[in-house]
XYZ file of C-alpha atoms in Angstrom:
735
model
C -17.987 -9.484 -4.908
C -16.168 -12.076 -2.770
C -13.042 -9.966 -2.554
C -15.021 -6.906 -1.458
C -16.984 -8.805 1.166
C -13.888 -10.460 2.569
C -11.599 -7.462 2.583
C -14.084 -5.666 4.740
C -14.256 -8.379 7.428
C -12.697 -7.834 10.886
C -10.787 -4.962 12.239
C -8.630 -3.117 14.568
C -8.949 -3.078 18.332
C -11.629 -2.305 20.865
C -13.100 1.080 21.556
C -11.740 0.956 25.088
C -8.115 0.947 23.897
C -8.608 3.840 21.508
C -10.351 5.804 24.256
C -7.415 5.210 26.611
C -4.987 6.427 23.968
C -7.078 9.537 23.322
C -7.360 10.235 27.055
C -3.596 9.836 27.417
C -2.971 12.206 24.525
C -5.434 14.761 25.860
C -3.646 14.908 29.210
C -0.359 15.942 27.643
C 0.744 19.375 26.506
C -0.338 19.702 22.905
C -0.218 22.276 20.137
C -3.826 23.336 19.590
C -4.109 22.338 15.895
C -2.976 18.824 16.864
C -5.569 18.600 19.640
C -8.305 19.819 17.316
C -7.435 17.097 14.844
C -7.263 14.418 17.515
C -10.755 15.374 18.633
C -12.005 15.243 15.042
C -10.446 11.828 14.539
C -12.042 10.595 17.729
C -15.445 11.853 16.603
C -15.182 10.413 13.101
C -13.890 7.106 14.392
C -16.557 6.363 16.971
C -18.756 4.388 14.564
C -16.021 2.000 13.524
C -16.211 -0.158 16.653
C -19.075 -2.202 15.364
C -19.431 -6.006 14.985
C -20.539 -5.421 11.391
C -17.062 -4.090 10.643
C -15.013 -7.099 9.580
C -11.806 -5.398 10.734
C -13.008 -5.284 14.357
C -12.337 -8.668 16.013
C -12.785 -7.247 19.506
C -16.318 -6.077 18.691
C -17.046 -9.395 16.994
C -15.931 -11.388 20.041
C -18.133 -9.242 22.259
C -21.099 -9.704 19.915
C -20.541 -13.474 19.784
C -20.420 -13.698 23.567
C -23.761 -11.934 23.748
C -25.339 -14.362 21.280
C -23.838 -17.365 23.082
C -25.277 -16.144 26.361
C -28.766 -15.693 24.960
C -29.140 -18.492 22.398
C -29.812 -22.215 22.730
C -29.984 -23.115 19.027
C -27.247 -25.686 18.436
C -26.600 -24.847 14.774
C -26.507 -21.129 15.516
C -24.088 -21.612 18.391
C -21.690 -23.678 16.292
C -21.438 -20.901 13.705
C -21.095 -18.250 16.406
C -18.293 -20.180 18.098
C -16.491 -20.503 14.750
C -16.859 -16.783 14.188
C -15.582 -16.068 17.693
C -12.596 -18.395 17.315
C -11.623 -16.701 14.041
C -11.818 -13.302 15.720
C -9.674 -14.564 18.614
C -7.116 -15.775 16.088
C -7.097 -12.338 14.494
C -6.502 -10.869 17.937
C -3.489 -13.138 18.422
C -5.119 -15.334 21.068
C -4.242 -18.678 19.510
C -4.713 -20.773 22.724
C -8.351 -19.700 23.166
C -9.024 -20.226 19.461
C -7.533 -23.756 19.675
C -9.591 -24.550 22.756
C -12.874 -23.579 21.058
C -12.144 -25.339 17.753
C -10.936 -28.523 19.440
C -14.112 -28.623 21.513
C -16.234 -28.176 18.382
C -14.302 -30.956 16.616
C -14.915 -33.309 19.522
C -18.639 -32.638 19.199
C -18.807 -32.833 15.378
C -19.847 -36.095 13.756
C -17.083 -37.831 11.796
C -19.526 -38.150 8.925
C -19.752 -34.378 8.603
C -16.594 -34.139 6.512
C -17.129 -30.587 5.281
C -17.615 -29.182 8.782
C -14.657 -31.114 10.149
C -12.351 -29.942 7.353
C -13.381 -26.328 7.947
C -12.666 -26.646 11.670
C -9.368 -28.454 11.085
C -8.128 -25.687 8.786
C -8.767 -23.084 11.473
C -7.048 -25.306 14.023
C -3.990 -25.849 11.800
C -3.560 -22.125 11.153
C -3.938 -21.432 14.871
C -1.081 -23.838 15.593
C 1.023 -22.321 12.790
C 0.409 -18.805 14.064
C 1.177 -19.887 17.619
C 4.470 -21.314 16.412
C 5.300 -18.088 14.598
C 4.505 -16.046 17.687
C 6.679 -18.237 19.924
C 9.618 -18.347 17.527
C 9.538 -15.657 14.833
C 8.206 -12.858 17.067
C 9.253 -13.638 20.642
C 12.619 -15.023 19.446
C 12.987 -12.849 16.353
C 16.179 -12.998 14.290
C 17.215 -11.583 10.931
C 16.366 -14.822 9.082
C 12.951 -15.273 10.706
C 10.190 -16.091 8.196
C 12.444 -15.613 5.155
C 11.344 -18.058 2.456
C 12.715 -20.663 1.970
C 13.292 -21.045 5.717
C 17.004 -21.432 6.457
C 18.581 -23.628 9.104
C 19.267 -20.520 11.208
C 15.563 -19.659 11.274
C 14.169 -23.053 12.205
C 11.812 -23.029 15.170
C 13.299 -23.826 18.566
C 9.864 -24.719 19.879
C 8.491 -26.919 17.102
C 5.205 -27.846 18.786
C 3.013 -25.518 16.724
C 4.418 -26.597 13.348
C 4.377 -30.280 14.250
C 0.714 -30.165 15.276
C -0.163 -28.213 12.124
C 1.622 -30.807 9.965
C -0.370 -33.656 11.438
C -3.627 -31.802 10.790
C -2.653 -30.930 7.213
C -1.787 -34.579 6.565
C -5.299 -35.543 7.615
C -6.869 -32.844 5.445
C -4.785 -33.828 2.400
C -5.487 -37.514 2.827
C -9.181 -36.661 2.528
C -8.659 -34.048 -0.201
C -5.303 -34.346 -2.046
C -6.207 -31.329 -4.206
C -6.307 -28.875 -1.279
C -3.580 -26.507 -2.465
C -3.785 -24.153 0.515
C -3.104 -26.959 2.971
C -0.340 -28.288 0.725
C 1.514 -24.947 0.699
C 1.183 -24.361 4.429
C 2.285 -27.906 5.231
C 5.448 -27.397 3.165
C 6.136 -24.152 5.062
C 5.585 -25.942 8.389
C 8.071 -28.647 7.396
C 10.628 -25.946 6.582
C 10.342 -24.491 10.085
C 11.282 -27.824 11.720
C 14.017 -28.850 9.277
C 11.901 -31.472 7.542
C 11.850 -29.931 4.078
C 12.134 -31.469 1.559
C 13.062 -34.933 2.808
C 10.125 -35.491 5.185
C 7.339 -33.981 3.081
C 5.105 -36.708 1.601
C 6.334 -36.901 -1.974
C 2.867 -36.436 -3.479
C 2.523 -33.111 -1.657
C 6.079 -31.775 -2.051
C 6.297 -28.281 -3.569
C 9.578 -27.140 -5.067
C 11.110 -23.787 -4.135
C 11.084 -21.477 -7.116
C 14.423 -19.840 -7.921
C 14.590 -17.976 -11.222
C 18.009 -16.601 -10.291
C 19.834 -19.871 -10.923
C 23.049 -17.979 -11.692
C 22.803 -16.156 -8.344
C 23.214 -12.749 -9.936
C 22.158 -11.125 -6.673
C 24.120 -11.526 -3.441
C 21.963 -12.043 -0.325
C 20.701 -9.074 1.683
C 20.662 -9.148 5.504
C 17.858 -7.829 7.716
C 19.508 -5.426 10.203
C 16.395 -3.548 11.353
C 16.638 -4.912 14.902
C 20.275 -3.810 15.209
C 19.282 -0.213 14.429
C 16.039 -0.127 16.416
C 13.999 0.150 13.206
C 12.099 -3.114 13.681
C 9.026 -1.781 15.490
C 6.231 -4.362 15.494
C 2.746 -3.234 14.551
C -0.017 -3.747 12.029
C -0.191 -2.758 8.350
C 0.987 0.753 7.577
C 3.139 3.118 5.568
C 6.794 4.127 5.453
C 8.787 7.173 4.435
C 12.564 7.184 4.255
C 13.812 10.736 3.693
C 15.776 13.551 5.273
C 13.403 15.463 7.546
C 15.981 17.677 9.301
C 18.077 18.560 6.229
C 21.343 17.100 7.516
C 21.779 14.927 4.426
C 21.042 11.606 6.127
C 17.785 9.658 5.602
C 15.396 9.393 8.553
C 12.517 6.932 8.899
C 8.840 7.599 9.603
C 6.324 4.760 9.899
C 2.602 4.524 10.553
C 0.021 1.869 11.370
C -3.548 1.778 10.157
C -4.556 1.129 13.753
C -5.630 4.539 15.059
C -4.684 3.361 18.537
C -1.073 3.102 17.312
C 0.715 6.474 17.003
C 3.255 7.323 14.336
C 6.975 6.739 14.859
C 9.886 8.939 13.784
C 13.476 7.717 13.829
C 16.167 10.380 13.335
C 19.364 9.334 11.616
C 22.206 10.345 13.951
C 24.732 10.490 11.087
C 26.909 7.919 12.849
C 25.234 4.623 11.965
C 22.564 4.836 14.677
C 18.996 6.121 14.957
C 17.148 7.861 17.804
C 13.412 7.521 18.338
C 12.165 11.120 18.193
C 8.472 10.205 18.127
C 7.658 11.930 21.440
C 9.691 15.103 21.046
C 8.574 15.589 17.438
C 4.885 15.360 18.343
C 4.284 12.446 15.966
C 3.656 10.024 18.820
C 0.613 12.129 19.690
C -0.897 11.616 16.235
C -2.770 8.467 15.224
C -1.273 6.932 12.125
C -2.775 5.794 8.862
C -2.492 2.988 6.339
C -0.181 5.043 4.118
C 2.009 8.128 4.414
C 3.825 10.243 1.837
C 6.213 13.181 2.086
C 5.750 16.597 0.483
C 6.813 20.226 0.878
C 3.474 21.950 0.536
C 4.670 25.384 1.729
C 8.029 25.543 -0.092
C 9.980 26.125 3.120
C 12.572 23.457 2.345
C 11.434 21.039 5.075
C 9.579 17.869 4.145
C 6.060 17.576 5.508
C 3.989 14.404 5.921
C 0.578 13.532 4.516
C -1.250 10.746 6.393
C -3.945 8.731 4.599
C -6.690 6.962 6.533
C -9.797 4.828 6.185
C -8.718 2.552 3.342
C -10.559 -0.787 2.998
C -13.025 0.074 5.782
C -15.977 1.236 3.681
C -18.638 2.973 5.747
C -16.368 2.655 8.782
C -13.534 4.445 6.993
C -14.858 8.000 6.903
C -11.800 9.222 8.781
C -9.917 12.428 8.065
C -6.454 12.470 6.519
C -3.765 14.646 8.125
C -1.264 17.153 6.753
C 1.607 17.384 9.236
C 3.740 20.502 8.816
C 7.449 20.117 9.465
C 8.296 23.103 11.659
C 12.007 22.856 10.882
C 12.923 22.414 14.560
C 12.320 18.674 14.911
C 8.567 18.998 15.518
C 5.434 18.576 13.414
C 2.052 20.304 13.635
C -1.223 19.060 12.188
C -2.476 21.797 9.838
C -5.160 19.770 8.060
C -8.093 21.968 9.027
C -6.459 25.335 8.499
C -5.009 24.218 5.154
C -8.436 23.275 3.781
C -7.556 19.602 3.331
C -10.042 18.330 5.885
C -12.394 15.734 4.401
C -13.840 12.395 5.486
C -13.418 9.681 2.882
C -11.871 6.200 2.957
C -8.502 6.275 1.224
C -4.921 5.129 1.387
C -3.414 6.738 -1.689
C -2.474 10.212 -2.902
C 0.087 11.860 -5.151
C 1.701 15.283 -4.748
C 2.622 17.171 -7.913
C 2.472 20.638 -9.453
C -0.471 20.108 -11.785
C -0.750 23.751 -12.911
C 2.995 24.511 -13.078
C 2.823 27.448 -10.698
C 5.722 26.291 -8.548
C 3.597 24.931 -5.690
C 2.675 21.311 -4.978
C -0.946 20.223 -5.285
C -2.400 16.888 -4.158
C -4.685 14.365 -5.832
C -6.364 11.887 -3.443
C -7.727 8.558 -4.661
C -10.795 7.726 -2.578
C -12.556 4.381 -2.298
C -16.108 4.026 -3.590
C -17.550 0.558 -3.107
C -20.213 -0.944 -5.362
C -23.733 -0.203 -4.125
C -22.432 2.102 -1.398
C -22.023 5.808 -0.866
C -19.848 7.442 -3.500
C -16.541 8.967 -2.451
C -15.197 10.801 -5.516
C -11.483 11.458 -5.823
C -10.288 14.892 -4.735
C -7.875 17.396 -6.262
C -6.598 20.172 -4.018
C -4.823 23.069 -5.723
C -2.239 24.933 -3.670
C -3.206 28.571 -3.017
C 0.444 29.475 -2.261
C -0.442 30.691 1.224
C -0.659 27.465 3.182
C -4.191 26.661 2.020
C -5.749 24.565 -0.736
C -8.902 24.655 -2.865
C -10.673 21.465 -3.943
C -11.473 21.503 -7.695
C -11.762 17.850 -8.782
C -15.196 18.248 -10.386
C -14.199 21.436 -12.208
C -10.997 19.744 -13.382
C -12.901 16.652 -14.624
C -10.985 14.269 -12.368
C -13.557 13.519 -9.645
C -13.349 9.827 -10.471
C -15.712 7.549 -8.551
C -14.115 4.112 -8.210
C -12.572 1.757 -5.664
C -9.185 3.465 -6.044
C -6.226 1.659 -4.482
C -3.259 3.392 -6.100
C -2.514 6.704 -7.786
C 0.654 7.991 -9.408
C 1.569 11.109 -11.336
C 4.012 11.829 -14.144
C 4.317 13.377 -17.586
C 3.633 10.352 -19.787
C 3.505 12.283 -23.096
C 6.415 14.671 -22.427
C 4.330 17.806 -22.942
C 5.470 19.442 -19.700
C 2.215 18.780 -17.819
C 1.832 16.217 -15.034
C -0.725 13.482 -15.711
C -2.393 10.979 -13.344
C -2.867 7.199 -13.419
C -5.314 5.345 -11.150
C -5.323 1.689 -10.151
C -8.665 0.312 -8.913
C -10.341 -2.762 -7.469
C -13.131 -2.203 -9.975
C -10.687 -3.467 -12.579
C -10.409 -0.202 -14.490
C -7.035 1.339 -15.236
C -7.606 5.064 -15.610
C -5.196 7.465 -17.324
C -5.988 11.164 -16.922
C -4.173 13.416 -19.368
C -3.440 16.913 -18.112
C -4.795 19.332 -20.743
C -4.374 22.534 -18.738
C -3.668 25.557 -20.910
C -1.187 28.221 -19.875
C -2.727 30.450 -17.182
C -5.971 28.494 -17.524
C -7.831 26.344 -14.985
C -6.557 22.820 -14.342
C -8.247 20.283 -16.618
C -7.888 16.554 -17.200
C -9.131 14.251 -19.942
C -9.725 10.521 -19.507
C -7.629 8.930 -22.268
C -7.650 5.375 -20.907
C -9.325 3.931 -23.992
C -7.170 5.829 -26.485
C -4.059 4.773 -24.575
C -5.024 1.099 -24.756
C -5.435 0.706 -21.005
C -9.165 0.059 -20.754
C -9.431 -3.283 -22.528
C -8.178 -5.582 -19.799
C -10.110 -5.500 -16.529
C -8.088 -6.695 -13.551
C -8.399 -5.645 -9.952
C -5.169 -3.923 -9.072
C -3.415 -2.233 -6.172
C -0.065 -0.328 -6.062
C 1.172 1.412 -9.180
C 3.744 3.865 -10.509
C 5.129 5.725 -13.497
C 8.766 4.931 -14.320
C 11.104 4.608 -17.274
C 12.081 0.952 -16.958
C 13.845 0.782 -20.351
C 15.552 4.214 -20.300
C 14.047 5.485 -23.532
C 13.005 8.845 -22.084
C 9.280 8.020 -21.884
C 7.395 7.051 -18.740
C 5.942 3.549 -18.599
C 3.336 2.230 -16.137
C 3.583 -0.667 -13.708
C 0.471 -1.810 -11.870
C 0.139 -4.788 -9.520
C -2.801 -7.143 -9.938
C -4.893 -8.062 -6.891
C -7.312 -10.737 -8.119
C -8.106 -13.478 -5.604
C -11.031 -15.271 -3.992
C -9.443 -16.707 -0.848
C -6.180 -17.548 0.860
C -3.131 -16.710 -1.223
C -1.449 -19.941 -0.091
C -3.517 -21.854 -2.645
C -2.235 -19.617 -5.460
C 1.375 -20.079 -4.358
C 0.951 -23.858 -4.391
C -0.763 -23.744 -7.777
C 2.116 -21.770 -9.244
C 4.605 -24.244 -7.810
C 2.697 -27.034 -9.562
C 2.364 -25.066 -12.813
C -1.408 -24.877 -12.513
C -2.753 -22.069 -14.783
C -3.766 -19.015 -12.774
C -4.812 -16.675 -15.578
C -4.087 -13.146 -14.301
C -4.486 -13.745 -10.562
C -2.003 -11.649 -8.614
C 0.182 -10.869 -11.634
C 2.227 -7.732 -12.263
C 1.326 -5.710 -15.354
C 3.838 -3.578 -17.228
C 2.664 -1.125 -19.887
C 5.384 0.199 -22.186
C 5.013 3.726 -23.537
C 4.782 3.714 -27.345
C 5.718 7.427 -27.551
C 2.443 8.250 -29.295
C -0.007 8.405 -26.402
C -0.577 4.646 -26.345
C 0.804 1.823 -24.217
C 1.547 -1.840 -24.906
C 1.102 -4.580 -22.314
C 4.567 -6.177 -22.331
C 4.191 -8.158 -19.091
C 4.624 -11.545 -20.743
C 7.406 -10.300 -23.024
C 9.525 -9.137 -20.095
C 8.933 -12.262 -18.016
C 6.507 -10.892 -15.426
C 4.577 -14.134 -15.239
C 4.711 -15.064 -11.548
C 2.157 -14.234 -8.867
C 2.796 -11.490 -6.333
C -0.444 -10.080 -4.849
C 1.355 -6.861 -3.961
C 0.073 -4.431 -1.339
C 3.168 -2.280 -0.737
C 5.655 -1.692 -3.540
C 8.471 0.522 -4.733
C 11.422 0.635 -7.086
C 15.151 1.350 -7.007
C 18.422 0.227 -8.535
C 19.925 -2.492 -6.337
C 22.956 -3.163 -8.525
C 23.677 0.315 -9.953
C 23.328 -0.800 -13.556
C 21.066 2.170 -14.306
C 17.974 0.000 -14.755
C 15.221 0.161 -12.131
C 14.394 -2.969 -10.120
C 11.364 -3.342 -7.839
C 10.297 -4.956 -4.556
C 6.786 -5.994 -3.603
C 5.260 -6.407 -0.152
C 2.647 -9.122 -0.594
C -0.391 -10.575 1.137
C -4.052 -10.148 1.968
C -5.896 -10.035 5.307
C -6.293 -13.812 5.654
C -3.918 -15.316 8.221
C -3.249 -18.298 5.967
C -1.925 -16.062 3.198
C 1.724 -16.707 4.021
C 3.497 -16.039 0.720
C 6.910 -14.429 0.164
C 7.480 -10.785 -0.657
C 9.103 -10.485 -4.099
C 12.205 -8.775 -5.560
C 12.564 -8.413 -9.338
C 15.800 -7.456 -11.102
C 15.634 -5.435 -14.307
C 17.719 -7.161 -16.991
C 18.945 -4.264 -19.139
C 15.430 -2.947 -19.749
C 14.396 -6.027 -21.718
C 13.168 -8.450 -19.049
C 12.739 -8.960 -15.303
C 14.106 -11.792 -13.174
C 12.601 -12.930 -9.866
C 15.642 -12.850 -7.539
C 13.735 -13.196 -4.269
C 15.260 -16.499 -3.219
C 18.902 -15.594 -3.844
C 18.471 -12.108 -2.341
C 16.926 -13.587 0.849
C 14.168 -10.970 1.044
C 11.094 -13.222 0.691
C 9.502 -12.556 4.071
C 6.379 -14.697 4.508
C 4.678 -12.106 6.710
C 2.429 -9.371 5.293
C 4.322 -6.581 3.503
C 3.167 -2.986 3.126
C 5.041 0.314 2.690
C 8.362 -0.141 0.807
C 11.263 2.328 0.593
C 14.575 2.071 -1.290
C 17.431 4.105 0.234
C 21.165 3.889 0.903
C 21.277 3.635 4.696
C 25.026 3.066 5.094
C 26.185 5.462 2.342
C 28.159 2.789 0.524
C 26.561 3.620 -2.819
C 24.150 0.656 -2.777
C 20.421 1.002 -2.217
C 18.964 -0.967 0.681
C 15.284 -1.857 1.187
C 13.121 -0.868 4.157
C 9.664 -2.416 4.447
C 6.778 -1.815 6.827
C 5.501 -5.254 7.790
C 2.287 -6.385 9.501
C -1.242 -7.413 8.544
C -4.765 -6.122 9.020
C -5.236 -7.472 12.553
C -3.432 -6.986 15.830
C -2.702 -10.724 15.846
C -0.970 -10.319 12.484
C 1.430 -7.573 13.572
C 5.071 -8.125 12.689
C 8.488 -6.494 12.923
C 9.642 -4.175 10.150
C 12.698 -5.114 8.096
C 15.712 -3.250 6.738
C 17.448 -5.382 4.135
C 21.069 -4.254 3.881
C 22.497 -4.527 0.378
C 25.983 -6.121 0.579
C 26.976 -4.623 -2.778
C 26.380 -6.540 -5.960
C 29.380 -5.473 -8.068
C 31.737 -2.558 -8.642
C 29.293 -0.407 -10.597
C 29.328 3.352 -10.076
C 26.602 5.808 -9.126
C 25.676 9.408 -8.403
C 23.172 10.976 -5.979
C 21.333 14.113 -7.091
C 19.544 16.372 -4.606
C 17.569 19.017 -6.490
C 16.102 22.262 -5.175
C 13.586 24.283 -7.121
C 13.387 28.082 -7.020
C 10.826 28.875 -9.709
C 9.659 25.255 -9.586
C 8.489 23.690 -6.310
C 11.306 23.590 -3.798
C 11.213 19.785 -3.422
C 11.733 19.609 -7.220
C 9.000 16.962 -7.564
C 8.336 16.388 -11.261
C 11.792 17.500 -12.364
C 13.274 15.353 -15.135
C 16.838 14.043 -15.019
C 18.933 12.628 -17.844
C 22.395 11.256 -17.096
C 24.548 10.428 -20.145
C 27.764 8.404 -20.160
C 29.741 5.794 -22.079
C 29.776 2.229 -20.839
C 32.125 -0.129 -22.670
C 32.487 2.604 -25.299
C 28.740 2.557 -25.914
C 26.771 5.757 -25.320
C 23.765 5.379 -23.061
C 21.490 7.502 -20.886
C 19.565 6.942 -17.679
C 16.306 8.837 -17.049
C 14.659 9.671 -13.747
C 11.759 11.796 -12.525
C 11.946 13.272 -9.024
C 9.245 11.625 -6.911
C 8.858 9.245 -3.982
C 8.478 6.165 -6.157
C 5.536 3.793 -5.808
C 2.050 4.423 -4.462
C 2.506 2.518 -1.180
C 5.794 3.403 0.494
C 8.045 6.426 -0.129
C 11.667 6.644 -1.286
C 13.840 9.707 -0.600
C 13.332 12.552 -3.074
C 17.111 12.599 -3.535
C 17.665 10.526 -6.659
C 20.111 7.621 -6.585
C 21.272 6.826 -10.136
C 23.471 3.911 -11.150
C 25.772 4.270 -14.162
C 27.012 0.703 -14.503
C 30.713 0.203 -15.189
C 31.155 3.712 -16.604
C 34.080 5.556 -14.990
C 32.845 9.031 -15.860
C 29.678 10.946 -16.689
C 29.540 13.070 -19.822
C 26.690 15.290 -18.707
C 23.621 15.669 -16.533
C 20.551 17.407 -17.987
C 17.957 18.788 -15.595
C 14.571 19.846 -16.991
C 12.704 22.014 -14.479
C 8.904 21.607 -14.522
C 7.613 25.208 -14.392
C 9.828 26.834 -17.002
C 10.800 23.767 -19.013
C 14.346 25.116 -19.013
C 17.162 22.595 -19.259
C 20.326 22.995 -17.218
C 23.369 21.020 -18.345
C 26.266 20.014 -16.109
C 29.246 18.397 -17.791
C 31.730 15.916 -16.341
C 30.393 15.782 -12.760
C 32.261 13.539 -10.308
C 30.977 9.980 -9.995
C 30.290 8.088 -6.745
C 29.386 11.414 -5.163
C 26.508 13.428 -3.728
C 25.620 16.550 -5.672
C 23.127 19.291 -4.841
C 21.778 21.331 -7.731
C 19.731 24.490 -7.286
C 17.462 25.678 -10.082
C 19.082 28.552 -11.950
C 22.512 28.059 -10.413
C 25.306 26.866 -12.661
C 27.430 25.791 -9.709
C 26.483 22.354 -8.347
C 27.599 21.606 -4.791
C 29.273 18.309 -3.941
C 28.820 17.205 -0.354
C 30.191 14.340 1.736
C 28.240 11.737 3.690
C 29.956 9.462 6.185
C 30.010 5.801 5.256
C 28.824 3.503 8.050
C 29.684 -0.107 8.775
C 26.178 -1.328 9.492
C 25.660 -4.940 10.532
């Protein structure tokens, strides 16, 4: 229960700020459906500003001040001041936090070692965070906070790190086994150029680098150069083409309802324009996660916003379906579409579960132990802009603490199945058993599939074919912890056994309805603690790699995000250090996309933590090109199948070094936290030609075959048409 109690502790901003935002929005010209939804959000959100909500530091500070004013009990006041100082730290007010903690330390007996250590840890983190704010945020550069810290990213103002180091030395002299303090002290030394030579030898932690051969060339963060580095709290990301000009745009969100969404249009010349105001998205509060869809088959990608995740009873906030009007604007159609509900969630998957050519949506809601149940929802598309909720009738109204959902056809029977990742520890596989022209039905086959025997709390997840055998496998990211993740990072560095804490689990499809846990076999042994995650092919070898945004709400959980390279479908290599993508700040929505049209997938990540004081700039890691491998981009359009072609299967066959091989892809947005473009980027290794492309459309099951298509090109394929269209995209010199 520790993880549940903690992850519900502290929260967004004060009611006054949200009210100002709402008032500002209300005074502007607004499409009526948007205004209706804003009013509903305001009404549903009013109970969240409560000191009992652990994600509300402003309310907690106010509550503490009231107790301080009316209490004279010394022991009570000490605890209240500690609580207030922690809330101030979460609000980003490090100086006030330091002032309170230092005063408490001065008044605490030196014999009270436990109390002093607790206060000193808060003080050290406050100094660390102050140093990050002064240097990594106010003086942000592309190398800021990339682990291991490079010479270019060392702090100019080293006061915060130096003070933190002195405190950590004191803590470790009293308790040499304090792994959290050990890890954070090593990080602090890095920021002032003192690592490794100045770190006390008994506390020195070595930098892990599995990529000793440097197979991956370093990426460069260019988000600031393109204006894509907006700083805010945890949230989602979509990289896709929202105006159908062929170039990927960027939409981001924050889980802070006082922070509107942001939309950056790709200008097709290497620059982006912030269209948040003109599109109407700046008028809409964001959500912890967002995903694209085309619910009305009009050819323009819409946006589904997910809200309330982690917040329990304070998270009964409506999601939003934002219709793309095709003219650069979006309209909230949640209420009129029938998707209006009030449940805490951050995860959903869009797919055509009944093969009628229209996208449906399954929403994974969060039900906490001993709290009100929030069953998962399944909305079937009525083909007229509305949906009908049928989860109970379809036997998929799962009640669990769902943190990730993904959909795909794991048994190749032509029906789209569902997998759920939960903090209860259960891994739930729902097999689609819908009969032709019959009602949608699912069957829980978790036990038969071999997925129910290992209980591990888990977070993001996805279906993918990591070994290119034509059968979908499952990756799910473990999220087991009991405190700051810094202690786990230090333990791993010292080869201390961690069991399954924070590990990544890979389940290989056995082609018979069962799965095998091959995590250890493929080398997925390191910790990650992923929150945001997605996959792509960074070196165009045809095998899917993946990137994880890591962290938890604690401000001391400064661990690197992780990049894993797929080694020919047989193993995975942690290439984080050589790729220079191990940001120590909190990582959330992840998207793989080729931003400069050079044929190499780049990585965009929505950064920022659970508190306003843990906000951080987003990153766009530009791929410099890893080799001379070739590729092809496939943009599919359904006619009988859904227009976005979600669920369509792709097989690309070619000869590499005179050996026949195939690469398999399913059209989707990738992982369950962060969205890739629906256009599929497919690497073909060193092959200089493609023998054929096979497209299996989901509704009819018909296979279209296209022989000898051009490589290193963009191809659009329309269902039923035998004439693919090759189109050109300008290559940009992004820096």
